[in-house]
PDB file of C-alpha atoms in Angstrom:
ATOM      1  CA  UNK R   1       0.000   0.000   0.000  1.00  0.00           C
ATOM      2  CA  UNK R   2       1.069   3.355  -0.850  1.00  0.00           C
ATOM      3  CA  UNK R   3       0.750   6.548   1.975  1.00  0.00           C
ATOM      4  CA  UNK R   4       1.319   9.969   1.904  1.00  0.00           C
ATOM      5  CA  UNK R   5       3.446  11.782   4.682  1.00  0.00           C
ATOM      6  CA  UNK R   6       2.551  15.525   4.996  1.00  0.00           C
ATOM      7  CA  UNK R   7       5.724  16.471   7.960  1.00  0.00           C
ATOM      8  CA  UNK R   8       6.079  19.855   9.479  1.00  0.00           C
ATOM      9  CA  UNK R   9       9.506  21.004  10.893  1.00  0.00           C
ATOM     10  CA  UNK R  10       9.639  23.703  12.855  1.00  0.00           C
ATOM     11  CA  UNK R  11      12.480  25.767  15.331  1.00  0.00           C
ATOM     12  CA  UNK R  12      11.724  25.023  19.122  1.00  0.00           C
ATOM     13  CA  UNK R  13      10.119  27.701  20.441  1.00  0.00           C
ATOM     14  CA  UNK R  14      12.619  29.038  22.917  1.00  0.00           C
ATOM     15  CA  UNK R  15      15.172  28.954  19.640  1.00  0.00           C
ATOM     16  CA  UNK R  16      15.686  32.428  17.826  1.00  0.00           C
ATOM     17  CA  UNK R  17      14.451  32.312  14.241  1.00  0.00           C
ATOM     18  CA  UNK R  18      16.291  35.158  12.878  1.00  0.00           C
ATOM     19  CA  UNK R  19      14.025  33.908   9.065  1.00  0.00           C
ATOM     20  CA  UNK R  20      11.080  34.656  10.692  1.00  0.00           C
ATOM     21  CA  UNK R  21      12.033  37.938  12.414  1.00  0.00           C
ATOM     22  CA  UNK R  22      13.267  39.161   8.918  1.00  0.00           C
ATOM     23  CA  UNK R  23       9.711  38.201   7.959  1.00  0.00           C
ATOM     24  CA  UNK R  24       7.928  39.801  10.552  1.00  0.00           C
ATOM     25  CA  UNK R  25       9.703  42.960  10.071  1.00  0.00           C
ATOM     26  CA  UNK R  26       8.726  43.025   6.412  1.00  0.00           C
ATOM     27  CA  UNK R  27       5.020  42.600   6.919  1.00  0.00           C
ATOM     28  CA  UNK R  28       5.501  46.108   8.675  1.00  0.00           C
ATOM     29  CA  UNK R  29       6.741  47.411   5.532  1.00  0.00           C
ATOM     30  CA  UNK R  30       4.310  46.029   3.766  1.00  0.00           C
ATOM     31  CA  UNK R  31       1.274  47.517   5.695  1.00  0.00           C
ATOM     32  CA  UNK R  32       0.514  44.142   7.370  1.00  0.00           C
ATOM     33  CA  UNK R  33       0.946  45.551  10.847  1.00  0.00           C
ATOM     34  CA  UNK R  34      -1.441  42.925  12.576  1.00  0.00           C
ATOM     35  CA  UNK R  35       0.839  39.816  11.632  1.00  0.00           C
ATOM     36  CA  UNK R  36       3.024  38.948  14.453  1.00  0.00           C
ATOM     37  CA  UNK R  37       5.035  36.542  15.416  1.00  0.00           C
ATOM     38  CA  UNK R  38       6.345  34.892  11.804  1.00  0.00           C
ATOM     39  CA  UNK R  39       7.909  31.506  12.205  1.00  0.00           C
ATOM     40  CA  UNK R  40       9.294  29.580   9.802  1.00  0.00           C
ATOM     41  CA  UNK R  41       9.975  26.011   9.326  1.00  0.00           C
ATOM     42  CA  UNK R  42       9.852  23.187   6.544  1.00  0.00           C
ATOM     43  CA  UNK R  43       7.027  21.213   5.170  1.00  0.00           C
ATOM     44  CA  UNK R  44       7.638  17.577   3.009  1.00  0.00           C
ATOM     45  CA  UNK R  45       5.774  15.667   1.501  1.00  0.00           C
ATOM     46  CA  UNK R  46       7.052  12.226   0.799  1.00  0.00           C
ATOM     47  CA  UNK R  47       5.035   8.879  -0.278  1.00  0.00           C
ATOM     48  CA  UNK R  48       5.839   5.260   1.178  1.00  0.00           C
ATOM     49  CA  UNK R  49       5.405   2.074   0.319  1.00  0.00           C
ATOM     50  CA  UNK R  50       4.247   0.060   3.361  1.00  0.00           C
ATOM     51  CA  UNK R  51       2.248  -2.926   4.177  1.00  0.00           C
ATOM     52  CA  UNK R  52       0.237  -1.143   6.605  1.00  0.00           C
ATOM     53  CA  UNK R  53      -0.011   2.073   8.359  1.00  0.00           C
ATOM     54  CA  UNK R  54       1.928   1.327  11.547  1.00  0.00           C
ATOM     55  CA  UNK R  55       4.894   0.142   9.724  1.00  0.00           C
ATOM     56  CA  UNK R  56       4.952   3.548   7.596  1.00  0.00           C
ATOM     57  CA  UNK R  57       4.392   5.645  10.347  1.00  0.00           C
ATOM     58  CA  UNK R  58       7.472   4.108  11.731  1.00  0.00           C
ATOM     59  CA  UNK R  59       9.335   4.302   9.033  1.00  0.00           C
ATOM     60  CA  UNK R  60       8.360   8.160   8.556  1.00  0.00           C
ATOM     61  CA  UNK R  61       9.457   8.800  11.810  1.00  0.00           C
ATOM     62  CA  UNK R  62      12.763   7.171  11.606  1.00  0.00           C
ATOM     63  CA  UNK R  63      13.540   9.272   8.214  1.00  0.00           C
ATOM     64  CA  UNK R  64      12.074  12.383  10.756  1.00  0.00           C
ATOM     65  CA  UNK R  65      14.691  11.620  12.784  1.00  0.00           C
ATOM     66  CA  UNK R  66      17.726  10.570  11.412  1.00  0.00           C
ATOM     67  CA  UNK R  67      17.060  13.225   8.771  1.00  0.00           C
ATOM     68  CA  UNK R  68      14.809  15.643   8.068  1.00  0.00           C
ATOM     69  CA  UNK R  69      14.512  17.579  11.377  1.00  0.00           C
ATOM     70  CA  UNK R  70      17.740  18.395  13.936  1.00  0.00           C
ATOM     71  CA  UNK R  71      16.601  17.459  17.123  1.00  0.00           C
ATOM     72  CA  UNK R  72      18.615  19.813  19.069  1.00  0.00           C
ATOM     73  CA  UNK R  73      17.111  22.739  17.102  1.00  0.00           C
ATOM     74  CA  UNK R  74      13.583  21.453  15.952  1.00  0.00           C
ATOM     75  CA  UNK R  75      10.306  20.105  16.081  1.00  0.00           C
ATOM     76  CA  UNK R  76       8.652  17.605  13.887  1.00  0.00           C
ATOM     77  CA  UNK R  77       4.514  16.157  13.516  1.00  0.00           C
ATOM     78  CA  UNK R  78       3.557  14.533  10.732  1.00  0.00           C
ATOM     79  CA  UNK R  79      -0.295  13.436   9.166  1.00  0.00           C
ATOM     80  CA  UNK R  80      -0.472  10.133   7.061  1.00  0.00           C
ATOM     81  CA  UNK R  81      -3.056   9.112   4.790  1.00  0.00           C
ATOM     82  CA  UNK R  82      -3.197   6.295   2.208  1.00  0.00           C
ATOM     83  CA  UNK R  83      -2.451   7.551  -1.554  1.00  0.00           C
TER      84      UNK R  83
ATOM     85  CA  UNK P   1      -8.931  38.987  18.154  1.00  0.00           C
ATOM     86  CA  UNK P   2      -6.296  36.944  17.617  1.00  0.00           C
ATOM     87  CA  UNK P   3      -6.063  34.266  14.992  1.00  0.00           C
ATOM     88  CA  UNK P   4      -3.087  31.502  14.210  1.00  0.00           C
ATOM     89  CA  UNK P   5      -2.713  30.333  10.472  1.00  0.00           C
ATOM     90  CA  UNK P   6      -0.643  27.821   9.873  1.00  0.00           C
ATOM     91  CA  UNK P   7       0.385  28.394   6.130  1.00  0.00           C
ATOM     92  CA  UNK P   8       1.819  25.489   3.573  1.00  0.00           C
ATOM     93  CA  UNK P   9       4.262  26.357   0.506  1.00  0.00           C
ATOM     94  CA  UNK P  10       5.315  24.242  -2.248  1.00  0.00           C
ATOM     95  CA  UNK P  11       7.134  24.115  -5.457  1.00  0.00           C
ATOM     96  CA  UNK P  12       4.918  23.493  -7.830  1.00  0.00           C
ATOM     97  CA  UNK P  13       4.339  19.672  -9.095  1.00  0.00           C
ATOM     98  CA  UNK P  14       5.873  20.837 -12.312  1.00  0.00           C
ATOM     99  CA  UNK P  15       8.919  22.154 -10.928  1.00  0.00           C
ATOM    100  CA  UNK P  16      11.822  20.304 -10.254  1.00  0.00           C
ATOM    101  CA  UNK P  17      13.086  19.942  -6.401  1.00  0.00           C
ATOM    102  CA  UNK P  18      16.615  19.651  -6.381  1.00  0.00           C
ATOM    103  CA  UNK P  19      16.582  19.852  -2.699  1.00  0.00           C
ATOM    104  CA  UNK P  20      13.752  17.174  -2.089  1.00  0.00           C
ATOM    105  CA  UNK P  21      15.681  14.831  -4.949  1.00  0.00           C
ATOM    106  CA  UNK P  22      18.759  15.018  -2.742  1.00  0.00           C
ATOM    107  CA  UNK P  23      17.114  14.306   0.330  1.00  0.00           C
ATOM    108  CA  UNK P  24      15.215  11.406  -1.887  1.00  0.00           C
ATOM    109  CA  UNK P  25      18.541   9.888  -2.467  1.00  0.00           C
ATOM    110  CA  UNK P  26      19.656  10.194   0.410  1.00  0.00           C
ATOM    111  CA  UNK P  27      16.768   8.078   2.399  1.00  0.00           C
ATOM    112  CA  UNK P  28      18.275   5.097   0.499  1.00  0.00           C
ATOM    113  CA  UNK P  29      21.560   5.265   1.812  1.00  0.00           C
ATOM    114  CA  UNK P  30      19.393   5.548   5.583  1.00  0.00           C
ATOM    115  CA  UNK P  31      18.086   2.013   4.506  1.00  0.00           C
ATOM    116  CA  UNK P  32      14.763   3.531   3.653  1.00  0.00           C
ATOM    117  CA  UNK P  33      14.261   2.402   0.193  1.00  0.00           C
ATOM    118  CA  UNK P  34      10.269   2.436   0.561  1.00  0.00           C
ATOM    119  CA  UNK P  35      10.656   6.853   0.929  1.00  0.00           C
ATOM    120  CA  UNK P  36      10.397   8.323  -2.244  1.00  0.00           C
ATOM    121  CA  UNK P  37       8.970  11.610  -4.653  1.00  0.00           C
ATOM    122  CA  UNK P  38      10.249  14.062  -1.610  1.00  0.00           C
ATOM    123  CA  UNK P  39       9.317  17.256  -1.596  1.00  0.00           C
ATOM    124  CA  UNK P  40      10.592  19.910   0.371  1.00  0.00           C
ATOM    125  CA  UNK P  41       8.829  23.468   0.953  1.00  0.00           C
ATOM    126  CA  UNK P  42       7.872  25.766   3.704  1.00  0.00           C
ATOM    127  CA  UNK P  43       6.061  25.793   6.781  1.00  0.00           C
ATOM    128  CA  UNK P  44       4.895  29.300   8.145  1.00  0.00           C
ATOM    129  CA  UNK P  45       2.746  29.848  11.543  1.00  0.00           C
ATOM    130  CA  UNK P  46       1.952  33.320  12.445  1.00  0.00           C
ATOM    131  CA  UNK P  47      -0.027  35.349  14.629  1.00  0.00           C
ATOM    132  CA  UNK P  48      -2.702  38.009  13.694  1.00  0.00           C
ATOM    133  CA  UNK P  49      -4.644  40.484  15.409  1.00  0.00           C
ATOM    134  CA  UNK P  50      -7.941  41.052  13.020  1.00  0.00           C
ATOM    135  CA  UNK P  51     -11.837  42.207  13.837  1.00  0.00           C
ATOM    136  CA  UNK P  52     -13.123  38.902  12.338  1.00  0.00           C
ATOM    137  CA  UNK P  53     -11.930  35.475  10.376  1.00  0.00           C
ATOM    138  CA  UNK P  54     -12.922  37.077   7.069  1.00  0.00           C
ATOM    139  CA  UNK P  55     -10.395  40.120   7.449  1.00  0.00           C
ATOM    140  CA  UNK P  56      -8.005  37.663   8.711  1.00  0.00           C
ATOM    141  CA  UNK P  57      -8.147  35.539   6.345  1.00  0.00           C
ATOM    142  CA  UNK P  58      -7.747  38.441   3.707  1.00  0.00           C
ATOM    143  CA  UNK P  59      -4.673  39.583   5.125  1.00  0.00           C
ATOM    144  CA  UNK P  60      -3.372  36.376   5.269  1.00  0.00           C
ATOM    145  CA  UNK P  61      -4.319  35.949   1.770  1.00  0.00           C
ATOM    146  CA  UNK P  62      -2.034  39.227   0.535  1.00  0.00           C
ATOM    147  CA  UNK P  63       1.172  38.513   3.034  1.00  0.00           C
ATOM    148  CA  UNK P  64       1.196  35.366   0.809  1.00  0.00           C
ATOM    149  CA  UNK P  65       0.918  36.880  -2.269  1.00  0.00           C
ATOM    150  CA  UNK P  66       3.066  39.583  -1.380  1.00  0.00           C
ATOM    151  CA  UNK P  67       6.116  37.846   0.403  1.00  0.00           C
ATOM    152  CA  UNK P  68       5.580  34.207   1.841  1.00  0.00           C
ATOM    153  CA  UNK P  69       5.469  32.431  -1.634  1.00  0.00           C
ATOM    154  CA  UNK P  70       6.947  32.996  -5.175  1.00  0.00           C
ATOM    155  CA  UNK P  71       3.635  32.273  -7.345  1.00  0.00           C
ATOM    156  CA  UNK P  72       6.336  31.956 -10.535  1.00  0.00           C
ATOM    157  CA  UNK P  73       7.439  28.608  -8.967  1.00  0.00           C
ATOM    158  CA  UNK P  74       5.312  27.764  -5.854  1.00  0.00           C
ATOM    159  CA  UNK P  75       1.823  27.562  -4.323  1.00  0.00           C
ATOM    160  CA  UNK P  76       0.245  28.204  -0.734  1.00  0.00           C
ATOM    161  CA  UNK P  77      -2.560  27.264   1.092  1.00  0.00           C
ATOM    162  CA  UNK P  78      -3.385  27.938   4.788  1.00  0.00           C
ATOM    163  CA  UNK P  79      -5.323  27.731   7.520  1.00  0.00           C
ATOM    164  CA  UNK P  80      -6.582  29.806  10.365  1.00  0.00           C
ATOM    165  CA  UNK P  81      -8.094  29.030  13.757  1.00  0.00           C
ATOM    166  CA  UNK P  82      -8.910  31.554  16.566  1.00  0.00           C
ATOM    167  CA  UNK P  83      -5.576  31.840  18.988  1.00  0.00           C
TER     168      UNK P  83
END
């Protein structure tokens, strides 16, 4: 069976995101003084071939960790579906 | 009041992801053969301060169109729930 993974990374919280500060600052320029708060992260999408769901959630969360997100720095949650 | 979107950009399908074809690759050499057709974009949460979900949604609408995503090569979508 074939499944979608739709993965977020994002910066911890307490971590500085000087990408989303730039942003922030812009939407000032821009006249978009009620947007606040800009953080930005990565979203994949990736599709796996699994024999069931558990074994692809797995699997998605071993390629979360050993590479898509840096622990020490970010965040990860991820949806699956079937394709 | 205060709303939270949560906003989702991606090269488009046409486009070519060097970046999500690298990390495709490289989830083989993890053992992960069953991974593939990566895609890597961005993930964007922000906060804004708006009279109702309509106007909020609006203004979400235009920081998108103005800075978060290049339409040329990517697309956006988003949503928005009350903080």
């Amino acid at each position: 069976m074939k499944f979608i993974a739709e993965i977020n990374v994002m910066p911890h919280k307490e971590i500085l995101d000087p990408q989303g500060k730039a942003v922030t600052k812009s939407m000032v320029n821009l006249g978009l003084n009620e947007i606040q708060n800009v953080r930005i992260g990565k979203h994949i999408t990736l599709e796996i071939e699994s024999p069931d769901q558990e074994s692809a959630r797995a699997k998605v969360d071993e390629a979360c960790r050993k590479l898509l997100a840096n622990l020490i720095m970010e965040s990860y949650d991820f949806t699956l579906r079937q394709a």
